[in-house]
XYZ file of C-alpha atoms in Angstrom:
717
model
C 14.558 28.100 41.701
C 11.440 28.226 44.021
C 9.201 24.952 44.140
C 6.862 24.533 40.977
C 4.311 21.960 40.466
C 5.606 19.027 38.586
C 3.710 19.206 35.194
C 2.312 22.526 35.121
C 4.096 25.621 36.376
C 2.181 28.720 37.648
C 2.728 30.772 34.385
C 1.159 27.805 32.146
C -1.491 27.519 34.704
C -2.347 31.313 34.122
C -2.462 30.734 30.252
C -4.789 27.642 30.646
C -6.961 29.768 32.894
C -7.910 31.840 29.808
C -9.445 28.806 27.914
C -12.156 28.329 31.095
C -15.504 28.202 29.149
C -14.159 28.533 25.743
C -15.634 26.209 22.930
C -12.254 24.822 22.202
C -10.680 21.219 22.653
C -8.872 22.426 25.804
C -12.039 24.658 26.892
C -14.313 21.676 26.635
C -11.772 19.412 28.421
C -11.524 21.652 31.241
C -15.337 22.064 31.438
C -15.607 18.044 31.613
C -12.844 17.751 34.197
C -14.616 20.490 36.317
C -18.030 18.757 36.150
C -16.618 15.461 36.776
C -14.453 16.446 39.671
C -17.211 18.589 41.362
C -19.678 15.675 41.314
C -17.167 13.119 42.746
C -16.207 15.639 45.548
C -19.748 16.330 46.230
C -20.991 12.636 46.115
C -18.238 10.726 47.521
C -16.069 13.192 49.380
C -13.116 11.784 51.562
C -13.573 7.839 51.732
C -10.567 5.489 52.220
C -11.905 1.972 52.027
C -9.882 -1.099 53.178
C -8.739 -4.234 51.233
C -10.789 -5.698 48.156
C -10.254 -7.764 45.290
C -9.138 -6.489 41.825
C -11.927 -4.754 40.255
C -13.991 -4.560 43.455
C -15.648 -1.809 45.200
C -12.520 -1.040 47.329
C -10.241 -1.207 44.311
C -12.392 1.036 42.159
C -12.659 3.625 45.024
C -8.912 3.877 45.718
C -8.775 4.366 41.857
C -11.185 7.003 41.590
C -9.621 8.817 44.520
C -6.267 9.050 42.801
C -7.809 10.107 39.349
C -9.796 12.691 41.000
C -6.869 14.127 43.262
C -4.912 14.510 39.941
C -7.737 16.253 38.124
C -8.131 18.554 41.420
C -4.573 19.457 41.406
C -4.555 20.877 37.874
C -7.793 22.529 38.367
C -6.643 24.201 41.573
C -3.615 25.719 39.620
C -5.948 26.627 36.718
C -9.077 28.014 38.425
C -7.375 29.084 41.846
C -10.570 27.687 43.433
C -9.286 26.394 47.035
C -11.940 23.744 47.117
C -9.745 21.643 45.130
C -6.758 22.344 47.394
C -8.720 21.365 50.387
C -9.874 18.233 48.882
C -6.407 16.975 48.112
C -5.197 17.913 51.425
C -7.997 16.022 53.168
C -7.707 13.039 50.991
C -3.834 12.758 51.328
C -4.024 13.376 55.135
C -6.919 10.558 55.467
C -4.470 8.137 53.708
C -1.372 8.994 55.509
C -3.192 8.404 58.862
C -3.987 4.788 58.140
C -1.191 3.806 55.522
C 1.287 2.730 58.244
C -0.941 0.501 59.919
C -2.404 -1.316 56.921
C -1.451 -5.035 56.326
C -0.612 -6.247 52.633
C -3.400 -7.031 50.492
C -3.804 -10.708 49.139
C -2.434 -11.122 45.711
C -4.252 -13.604 43.207
C -1.572 -13.796 40.686
C 2.105 -13.492 40.243
C 2.505 -9.883 41.045
C 3.291 -8.762 44.718
C 0.412 -7.150 46.248
C 0.383 -3.510 47.720
C -1.329 -2.176 50.836
C -4.186 -0.673 48.964
C -4.312 -2.886 45.806
C -4.012 -6.618 45.039
C -0.941 -5.884 43.091
C 1.855 -3.158 43.272
C 1.335 -1.963 39.585
C -2.027 -0.171 40.906
C -0.217 1.123 44.156
C 2.386 2.389 41.654
C -0.256 4.306 39.680
C -1.811 5.390 42.776
C 1.404 6.986 44.148
C 2.175 8.643 40.736
C -1.070 10.388 40.490
C -1.188 11.424 44.131
C 2.320 12.753 43.853
C 1.360 14.939 40.834
C -1.566 16.170 42.920
C 0.705 16.708 45.971
C 3.096 18.804 43.851
C 0.232 21.374 42.821
C -0.557 22.066 46.460
C 2.813 21.929 47.964
C 3.463 25.606 48.049
C 0.324 25.961 50.191
C 0.556 23.680 53.108
C 2.352 23.721 56.446
C 5.647 22.000 57.272
C 3.505 19.736 59.758
C 1.159 18.689 56.914
C 4.091 18.034 54.649
C 5.950 15.916 57.347
C 2.540 13.787 57.827
C 1.928 13.158 54.051
C 5.587 12.566 53.032
C 6.692 10.280 56.258
C 3.568 8.261 56.710
C 2.391 8.040 53.063
C 4.686 8.984 50.172
C 8.036 7.910 51.736
C 6.579 4.447 52.855
C 5.469 3.854 49.453
C 8.631 4.499 47.833
C 10.247 2.073 50.510
C 7.871 -0.605 49.286
C 8.542 -0.327 45.750
C 12.436 0.323 46.007
C 13.369 -1.927 48.708
C 10.594 -4.458 49.749
C 9.846 -5.238 46.120
C 13.170 -4.368 44.538
C 13.244 -7.386 42.188
C 10.219 -5.945 40.456
C 11.501 -2.509 40.210
C 14.289 -3.175 37.906
C 12.500 -5.195 35.583
C 12.127 -4.106 31.962
C 8.367 -4.397 31.492
C 5.347 -2.265 31.603
C 5.054 -2.866 35.465
C 8.639 -1.808 35.827
C 7.833 1.282 33.837
C 4.993 2.256 36.104
C 7.329 1.534 39.028
C 10.157 3.822 38.133
C 7.614 6.525 36.811
C 5.881 6.600 40.087
C 9.114 6.671 42.323
C 10.661 9.273 40.057
C 7.628 11.592 40.042
C 7.227 11.192 43.903
C 10.780 11.789 44.452
C 10.601 15.096 42.427
C 7.443 15.996 44.355
C 9.113 15.599 47.693
C 12.541 16.822 46.726
C 14.211 13.369 47.079
C 16.800 13.231 44.278
C 18.009 10.145 45.507
C 14.859 8.192 44.839
C 14.799 10.125 41.371
C 18.393 8.832 40.376
C 17.154 5.189 41.247
C 14.206 5.881 38.995
C 16.317 7.205 36.296
C 19.204 4.877 36.170
C 18.166 1.706 38.069
C 19.080 0.523 41.668
C 22.596 0.006 40.573
C 22.681 3.436 38.980
C 24.362 1.790 35.928
C 21.494 2.823 33.360
C 21.374 -0.805 32.042
C 19.983 -3.053 34.668
C 17.061 -0.975 35.246
C 15.640 2.581 35.681
C 13.751 4.718 33.208
C 16.661 5.122 30.690
C 17.022 1.282 30.600
C 13.196 0.929 29.877
C 13.400 3.340 27.037
C 16.495 1.811 25.587
C 15.142 -1.819 25.820
C 11.588 -1.885 25.544
C 10.925 -1.144 22.036
C 11.911 -2.173 18.457
C 13.925 0.455 16.288
C 10.470 1.449 14.981
C 8.975 1.843 18.535
C 6.860 -1.436 18.473
C 6.226 -2.872 21.951
C 6.437 -6.775 22.105
C 3.289 -6.900 24.416
C 1.105 -5.448 21.852
C -0.866 -2.372 21.119
C -2.980 -2.736 24.426
C 0.053 -2.656 26.720
C 1.858 -0.298 24.553
C -0.668 2.327 24.874
C -0.751 1.751 28.661
C 2.843 2.457 28.648
C 2.672 5.885 27.059
C 1.021 7.395 30.321
C 4.289 6.775 32.704
C 6.426 7.746 29.857
C 4.974 11.044 29.270
C 4.283 11.879 32.952
C 7.669 11.149 33.919
C 9.276 12.610 30.837
C 7.646 15.934 31.379
C 8.637 16.041 35.226
C 12.222 15.281 34.082
C 12.234 17.815 31.244
C 11.096 20.440 34.012
C 13.385 19.411 36.599
C 16.446 18.102 35.027
C 16.463 19.338 31.464
C 20.269 18.418 31.186
C 18.983 14.821 30.733
C 17.658 15.722 27.335
C 14.883 12.918 27.792
C 12.956 14.026 24.786
C 16.010 13.563 22.646
C 17.313 10.146 24.330
C 17.884 7.114 22.142
C 17.095 9.052 18.883
C 13.921 10.482 20.285
C 12.714 7.143 21.311
C 9.555 8.518 22.897
C 8.522 10.008 19.732
C 9.280 6.818 17.970
C 7.399 4.637 20.230
C 4.142 6.947 20.379
C 4.257 7.157 16.558
C 4.221 3.297 16.419
C 0.976 3.256 18.319
C -0.416 6.062 16.133
C 0.563 4.559 12.743
C -1.006 0.990 13.730
C -4.515 2.328 14.481
C -7.482 1.405 12.331
C -8.953 4.346 10.242
C -11.703 4.564 13.036
C -9.017 5.083 15.659
C -9.368 1.632 17.294
C -5.992 -0.195 17.716
C -5.459 -3.696 16.511
C -6.225 -6.663 18.902
C -2.808 -8.088 18.667
C -1.538 -10.358 21.689
C -3.882 -9.769 24.859
C -5.686 -6.688 23.728
C -9.019 -5.103 24.168
C -11.261 -4.479 21.049
C -12.436 -1.050 22.578
C -8.917 0.475 23.109
C -8.475 3.356 20.558
C -6.502 6.554 20.190
C -8.977 8.262 22.492
C -6.900 6.574 25.139
C -5.643 8.845 27.914
C -2.065 7.936 27.093
C -2.397 8.378 23.461
C -4.042 11.853 23.998
C -1.033 12.668 26.008
C 1.204 11.522 23.360
C -0.713 13.376 20.686
C -0.598 16.666 22.656
C 3.166 16.365 23.451
C 4.460 15.315 20.114
C 2.564 18.157 18.554
C 4.139 20.477 21.114
C 7.503 19.265 21.369
C 8.261 17.503 18.103
C 6.616 18.478 14.982
C 3.290 20.366 14.027
C 1.771 18.280 11.311
C -1.397 17.816 9.545
C -1.864 14.279 10.691
C -1.548 15.061 14.412
C -4.151 17.720 13.730
C -6.236 14.977 12.352
C -5.655 12.747 15.406
C -6.671 15.464 17.821
C -9.847 16.411 15.539
C -10.834 12.659 15.886
C -10.060 12.224 19.475
C -11.981 15.675 20.239
C -9.954 15.967 23.154
C -6.391 17.050 24.297
C -4.315 16.768 27.411
C -5.068 19.443 30.045
C -1.482 20.817 30.026
C 0.608 23.336 28.285
C 1.103 20.878 25.315
C -2.561 20.443 25.029
C -3.183 24.405 24.615
C -0.702 24.262 21.682
C -2.572 21.635 19.902
C -6.026 22.883 20.799
C -5.086 26.281 19.601
C -3.739 24.808 16.339
C -7.063 22.718 15.868
C -9.096 25.998 16.356
C -6.980 28.058 13.906
C -7.073 25.447 10.973
C -9.456 25.761 8.227
C -9.869 22.224 7.232
C -8.642 19.203 9.074
C -8.733 15.842 6.892
C -8.947 12.500 8.613
C -5.729 11.181 9.697
C -3.903 8.973 7.477
C -0.352 7.461 8.343
C -0.113 5.568 4.966
C 1.148 2.125 4.443
C 4.005 0.875 6.513
C 5.991 -2.053 7.919
C 6.879 -1.871 11.580
C 9.688 -3.961 12.864
C 9.611 -6.017 15.929
C 12.308 -7.235 18.024
C 15.163 -5.279 19.991
C 17.072 -4.807 16.744
C 14.243 -4.878 14.299
C 15.226 -8.382 13.478
C 12.179 -10.223 14.682
C 9.477 -9.710 11.851
C 6.698 -7.177 12.755
C 3.514 -5.809 11.413
C 2.749 -5.132 7.730
C 0.086 -2.690 7.050
C -1.437 -1.678 3.641
C -3.785 1.526 3.452
C -5.780 2.832 0.565
C -7.861 6.036 0.616
C -10.389 6.503 -2.071
C -11.730 10.090 -3.392
C -14.503 9.726 -0.723
C -11.943 9.700 2.167
C -13.009 6.091 2.832
C -10.103 4.067 4.170
C -9.405 0.568 3.520
C -6.669 -1.149 5.619
C -5.156 -4.538 5.694
C -2.771 -6.091 8.235
C -0.526 -8.925 8.648
C 1.240 -9.807 11.807
C 4.490 -12.060 12.039
C 6.580 -10.617 14.788
C 7.978 -12.169 17.857
C 5.795 -13.908 20.353
C 4.238 -11.504 23.057
C 5.631 -13.497 25.861
C 9.082 -13.632 27.387
C 9.448 -15.073 30.843
C 13.073 -14.114 31.059
C 12.043 -10.657 31.913
C 9.028 -11.277 34.143
C 6.462 -14.065 34.858
C 3.756 -11.607 34.062
C 5.160 -10.623 30.605
C 3.025 -13.442 29.113
C 0.593 -11.866 26.574
C 1.532 -13.536 23.431
C -1.205 -15.264 21.132
C -0.319 -18.233 18.713
C -1.321 -15.948 15.618
C 1.699 -15.939 13.248
C 0.375 -14.543 9.810
C -2.967 -13.406 11.208
C -4.733 -11.067 8.721
C -7.083 -8.307 9.768
C -9.062 -6.100 7.287
C -10.972 -2.937 7.830
C -13.145 -0.625 5.716
C -16.328 1.234 5.519
C -15.922 2.140 9.090
C -15.178 -1.227 10.794
C -12.880 -4.322 11.036
C -14.541 -6.883 8.341
C -12.108 -9.537 9.102
C -11.068 -9.360 12.843
C -9.080 -10.739 15.741
C -10.894 -11.906 18.787
C -8.625 -9.994 21.177
C -8.206 -10.904 24.731
C -10.690 -12.593 27.263
C -10.919 -10.348 30.216
C -12.662 -7.883 32.298
C -10.379 -5.218 33.139
C -10.755 -3.548 36.669
C -14.519 -4.530 36.781
C -16.292 -6.596 39.235
C -18.579 -8.979 37.498
C -16.202 -11.942 36.869
C -12.916 -13.167 38.054
C -12.086 -9.613 39.825
C -10.817 -8.011 36.520
C -8.342 -10.833 35.762
C -8.141 -12.887 32.641
C -10.751 -15.481 32.238
C -9.769 -19.078 31.730
C -11.017 -18.967 28.349
C -8.239 -16.434 27.450
C -5.880 -19.454 27.275
C -8.300 -22.043 26.208
C -9.412 -20.092 23.089
C -8.560 -16.288 22.807
C -4.769 -17.278 22.410
C -5.238 -20.165 20.198
C -4.224 -20.064 16.381
C -8.018 -21.036 15.454
C -9.260 -17.824 17.299
C -7.337 -15.874 14.451
C -7.361 -15.511 10.720
C -4.376 -17.887 10.027
C -3.863 -21.569 9.095
C -4.008 -24.266 11.696
C -2.500 -27.501 10.804
C -4.142 -30.723 11.972
C -6.348 -28.641 14.383
C -3.215 -27.946 16.480
C -2.032 -24.684 17.749
C 1.303 -23.130 16.571
C 4.430 -24.072 18.615
C 2.308 -26.515 20.360
C 1.089 -23.687 22.747
C 4.573 -23.748 24.359
C 5.432 -20.318 25.373
C 9.200 -21.178 25.756
C 9.054 -22.689 22.110
C 7.190 -19.689 20.604
C 9.608 -17.356 22.191
C 12.447 -18.933 20.183
C 10.388 -18.202 16.781
C 9.605 -15.100 14.858
C 8.376 -14.266 11.437
C 10.207 -12.450 8.581
C 9.108 -9.859 6.186
C 9.061 -11.662 2.766
C 8.386 -8.345 0.858
C 6.679 -4.877 1.364
C 5.963 -2.630 -1.609
C 3.553 0.338 -1.292
C 4.882 3.102 -3.423
C 1.834 2.699 -5.842
C -1.547 3.214 -4.125
C -3.467 1.445 -6.857
C -1.243 -1.784 -6.406
C 0.271 -2.504 -2.970
C 1.770 -5.748 -1.695
C 3.119 -7.162 1.464
C 4.123 -10.506 2.584
C 5.617 -12.499 5.527
C 6.927 -16.002 6.315
C 6.807 -18.176 9.462
C 8.749 -21.366 9.405
C 8.622 -24.452 11.836
C 5.617 -23.174 13.772
C 4.435 -26.492 13.008
C 7.053 -29.174 12.514
C 7.930 -29.588 8.921
C 5.708 -26.856 7.712
C 6.753 -23.450 6.193
C 4.181 -20.674 5.388
C 4.213 -17.740 3.458
C 1.231 -15.107 3.371
C 0.998 -12.467 0.725
C -1.546 -9.871 0.436
C -2.182 -7.421 -2.515
C -4.413 -4.389 -2.294
C -5.543 -3.885 -5.949
C -7.427 -0.817 -7.204
C -9.213 -1.979 -10.336
C -12.002 0.149 -12.288
C -14.805 -2.316 -12.012
C -14.779 -2.645 -8.376
C -16.017 -0.261 -5.764
C -13.381 -0.780 -3.365
C -9.775 -2.275 -3.644
C -9.673 -5.954 -3.877
C -7.845 -7.773 -0.970
C -5.956 -10.694 -2.717
C -4.875 -13.096 -0.147
C -2.469 -15.881 -1.152
C -1.440 -18.141 1.742
C 1.110 -20.615 0.705
C 2.057 -23.876 2.571
C 5.050 -26.180 1.954
C 5.194 -29.257 4.226
C 7.261 -32.457 4.469
C 4.121 -34.560 4.941
C 0.375 -34.495 4.260
C -1.750 -32.429 6.913
C -5.129 -30.958 7.189
C -5.177 -27.341 6.764
C -7.849 -25.002 8.463
C -8.037 -21.450 7.370
C -10.679 -19.622 9.793
C -12.470 -16.410 8.700
C -13.647 -14.458 11.551
C -16.233 -11.917 10.420
C -19.153 -9.964 11.732
C -22.658 -9.874 10.282
C -25.092 -12.366 8.477
C -24.383 -14.913 6.045
C -26.344 -13.975 2.743
C -25.416 -16.561 0.289
C -23.058 -19.202 -0.827
C -22.222 -21.138 -4.207
C -22.106 -24.604 -2.526
C -24.578 -26.754 -0.705
C -24.456 -27.010 2.951
C -26.063 -28.950 5.710
C -27.210 -27.385 8.892
C -26.249 -29.370 12.062
C -29.626 -30.680 13.917
C -27.606 -31.070 17.410
C -24.812 -28.722 17.940
C -21.433 -30.225 18.895
C -17.992 -28.703 19.244
C -15.780 -28.810 16.449
C -13.074 -30.375 18.311
C -11.767 -31.328 21.823
C -8.860 -28.914 22.449
C -6.632 -26.324 20.943
C -9.661 -23.812 20.844
C -11.820 -26.148 18.714
C -13.792 -27.184 21.762
C -15.121 -23.443 21.983
C -16.490 -23.536 18.478
C -19.971 -24.913 17.675
C -20.320 -26.794 14.402
C -23.203 -25.088 12.860
C -23.157 -26.258 9.339
C -20.694 -27.581 6.447
C -20.498 -28.399 2.981
C -18.430 -29.889 0.323
C -16.903 -27.478 -2.230
C -16.183 -28.280 -5.938
C -12.939 -27.817 -7.274
C -13.418 -24.577 -8.728
C -13.713 -22.950 -5.169
C -16.135 -21.356 -2.714
C -17.854 -18.036 -2.265
C -19.409 -17.017 1.126
C -21.162 -13.555 1.242
C -22.142 -11.765 4.140
C -23.929 -8.514 5.276
C -22.385 -6.196 7.866
C -24.045 -3.056 8.757
C -24.731 -1.505 5.447
C -22.050 -3.182 3.380
C -21.828 -6.542 1.433
C -18.825 -8.585 1.612
C -17.758 -11.744 -0.537
C -14.892 -14.175 0.000
C -13.921 -16.085 -3.244
C -11.424 -18.957 -2.302
C -9.777 -21.290 -4.545
C -10.020 -24.982 -3.698
C -8.978 -28.569 -4.574
C -10.931 -31.639 -4.633
C -12.425 -32.757 -1.335
C -12.235 -29.236 0.228
C -14.943 -28.233 2.711
C -16.379 -25.166 4.362
C -17.587 -25.268 7.937
C -19.617 -22.598 9.551
C -19.009 -22.162 13.315
C -19.769 -19.966 16.233
C -18.024 -19.347 19.480
C -19.801 -20.254 22.792
C -19.178 -24.010 23.112
C -17.670 -25.516 26.605
C -18.302 -22.154 27.852
C -20.403 -22.669 31.241
C -19.906 -19.141 32.631
C -20.801 -17.451 29.069
C -17.315 -15.797 29.253
C -16.961 -15.878 25.399
C -18.713 -13.413 23.041
C -20.838 -15.172 20.676
C -19.365 -14.616 17.051
C -19.443 -16.232 13.865
C -16.651 -17.511 11.776
C -16.360 -20.068 8.641
C -13.429 -22.499 8.359
C -11.904 -23.205 4.913
C -10.608 -26.800 5.259
C -8.240 -28.561 3.012
C -6.084 -31.538 3.229
C -2.785 -32.352 1.333
C 0.862 -31.747 1.399
C 1.924 -28.484 -0.370
C -1.115 -26.124 -0.697
C -2.055 -22.462 -1.738
C -5.227 -20.871 -0.332
C -5.927 -18.034 -2.753
C -8.592 -15.836 -1.759
C -10.434 -12.419 -2.716
C -12.204 -10.176 -0.283
C -14.539 -8.044 -2.395
C -16.633 -5.066 -0.725
C -19.573 -4.185 -2.421
C -23.135 -2.834 -2.542
C -25.233 -0.830 -0.072
C -27.980 -1.883 2.200
C -30.515 0.204 4.047
C -33.468 -1.755 5.644
C -35.381 1.475 6.515
C -35.847 2.427 3.078
C -35.816 -1.009 1.741
C -32.852 -0.405 -0.574
C -30.379 -2.976 -1.527
C -27.879 -2.289 -4.130
C -25.000 -4.417 -5.485
C -25.616 -7.388 -3.182
C -23.960 -9.684 -5.520
C -20.057 -9.223 -5.944
C -18.411 -9.320 -9.322
C -15.737 -11.677 -8.424
C -16.682 -15.027 -10.049
C -13.796 -17.511 -9.296
C -10.324 -17.400 -7.872
C -7.838 -19.973 -9.036
C -4.130 -21.067 -8.460
C -2.762 -21.374 -11.896
C 0.450 -22.906 -10.368
C 3.144 -22.443 -7.700
C 6.800 -23.505 -7.364
C 9.852 -22.160 -5.576
C 10.120 -19.033 -8.054
C 6.515 -17.680 -7.823
C 2.815 -18.311 -7.481
C 0.430 -17.253 -10.303
C -3.382 -16.593 -9.467
C -6.088 -15.869 -11.589
C -9.426 -13.972 -10.810
C -12.293 -14.141 -13.038
C -15.094 -11.656 -13.029
C -18.959 -11.788 -13.859
C -18.372 -9.168 -16.438
C -15.998 -11.599 -18.362
C -12.655 -9.944 -17.259
C -9.619 -11.952 -16.196
C -6.660 -10.741 -14.015
C -3.599 -12.792 -13.247
C -1.295 -11.763 -10.492
C 2.301 -13.156 -10.106
C 3.865 -13.337 -6.531
C 7.636 -13.930 -6.034
C 8.504 -16.983 -3.697
C 12.149 -16.194 -3.783
C 14.182 -14.578 -1.003
C 13.587 -10.827 -0.651
C 17.099 -9.767 -1.910
C 16.611 -11.555 -5.248
C 12.973 -10.439 -5.841
C 13.732 -7.320 -8.060
C 14.857 -9.839 -10.853
C 12.516 -10.847 -13.770
C 10.651 -13.883 -12.634
C 9.636 -16.576 -15.227
C 7.369 -19.658 -14.574
C 5.540 -22.281 -16.881
C 2.294 -23.597 -15.733
C 0.199 -25.962 -17.863
C 1.842 -24.947 -21.054
C 1.729 -21.151 -20.302
C 4.567 -19.038 -19.549
C 4.146 -16.039 -16.989
C 6.859 -13.313 -16.423
C 6.979 -10.343 -14.350
C 9.573 -8.128 -12.554
C 9.639 -7.424 -8.745
C 8.104 -8.950 -5.776
C 4.629 -9.178 -7.305
C 2.816 -7.870 -10.471
C -0.445 -7.887 -12.140
C 0.491 -9.773 -15.436
């Protein structure tokens, strides 16, 4: 077979050519790419800068160069305009002229440096995209040009990754994934099958110790979840799809899309399915708050999954939300389908439990979703998987947060109870050269930065990575077959010495409420007395409480360490035994959290920003429910209610209907909670505290002379 470009053959390019100027997803993507590439070529042209730190000018220029070479390659094939070809030739020639003489850059962390970038990861990315561009012009250039670009640039890069940094090539990790994809794609581009084989099967060619197939075999749980969390998971999709497409075209006999029970599809769906209804991805582990399904890798995945795996309405809903497709044959398939559809409903993956761990044995993510008649979605998520760090793989695999049983809730278009996410500037210059800020460890990773219980103002597993790696949560139950009453529950044990925790969340649709109630029952069993803090990280403005509190005249941090040193103590109040109500306004919605309490409990209002001399932390509000005792249950109900519009001076339903929440009782069999409303209604819910395999029996408990019975994991009584 004659040489074909790697990702887009000549016949496909001709088909995509027909989309130029069209008002379709693909047509609009092409218009955007042409405008962006033409502007870059005109304004920057050919510039090969020297070394610079991560996120600095030089870093960004090298990055923009490879991005625009990649775009120009596909645009050359699609438009047939020679300016794009000439741009790539000139750029690759300019790099090939200087690359052999360049010294290594300076590394500022544990990752080895490249010649262009401060770490080889970025160099891998550069070579991958440059190789894709090279394959688009290969058939148009002279042998002399090929020799220069291949001998003085691409082959030298392969040598660096495969020989000089061999120890990083075979690691099963997101950096290793980029390394093998870069070498494999470059190998295909320059007809170097030996390098392709190393990329596919590892340096030992054993398919186990390293290589792309080993990555696909070992990185993901059976449900496709990636231990480093959503941020790094979506980052892994790009090299997966770029290399997979190249493999499928050059070596279809490998059967890459069917490999390991179609793991490429499974892991893509794991990203899709965990997204919030607005498309943002949960900020579990080190994760950005702004990463969403509009990410480049997720757009690739959506296009290819629709093209190669299945044509579903949900994927159409994803594409309609993204308003984008990959400029590729698969993107045309999806773009055509969106154009042909009469009506596309918002995507909805429903409720699901996603396992974590190589065998799916290390807990995971539980997600409940509820869609009302107005297509408004409520979503609740509990996290209790394995710690997102594992130093046995790689020193850089250190993205775990100490956040077992964290709860996030989303409705009316935003995350109501949220995760702070990571502390980092990504590839931008202002602070720390695009690296993680010190507060990522001192605050963002700490337990108190999450919506889960801290014990004695300490962090889970003593903030010890090795200890945390040995622990993981377990699913207690997950039942979601009736949308009007869904429940999920997880457990963690010994994250604090002598303390076991179980968190159960019920999503209950009841006639008198506008939205499903989020009923949160957090049960703690301990062998001694402790102080229990349950933080509630929210957005918006406090509206009212049902208890008195005192504002602090002088701001002081809440503590000295474990993240508390970064929280200002703004106000606090003692709560009566009936519980506490805190209500706040976010955008146009009111929210009320009503929580049970024992005598002596306290609510502390806090805000991030203490001990933060460089203004690294976002200033965000939180309140902490504080309780002391041995065994304790926090029973809370989050109610969404009302409507606020300042411009027309409208406020409706500013006060919620939930009056009180109380724990009727709890023992080894079950927990019963009571919810009372301002309208005089009373609701009781029973939750099984027994092992999952015994939950389907009838549960009977007696508290304060009353007997309560129910069947299954939980029930409205």
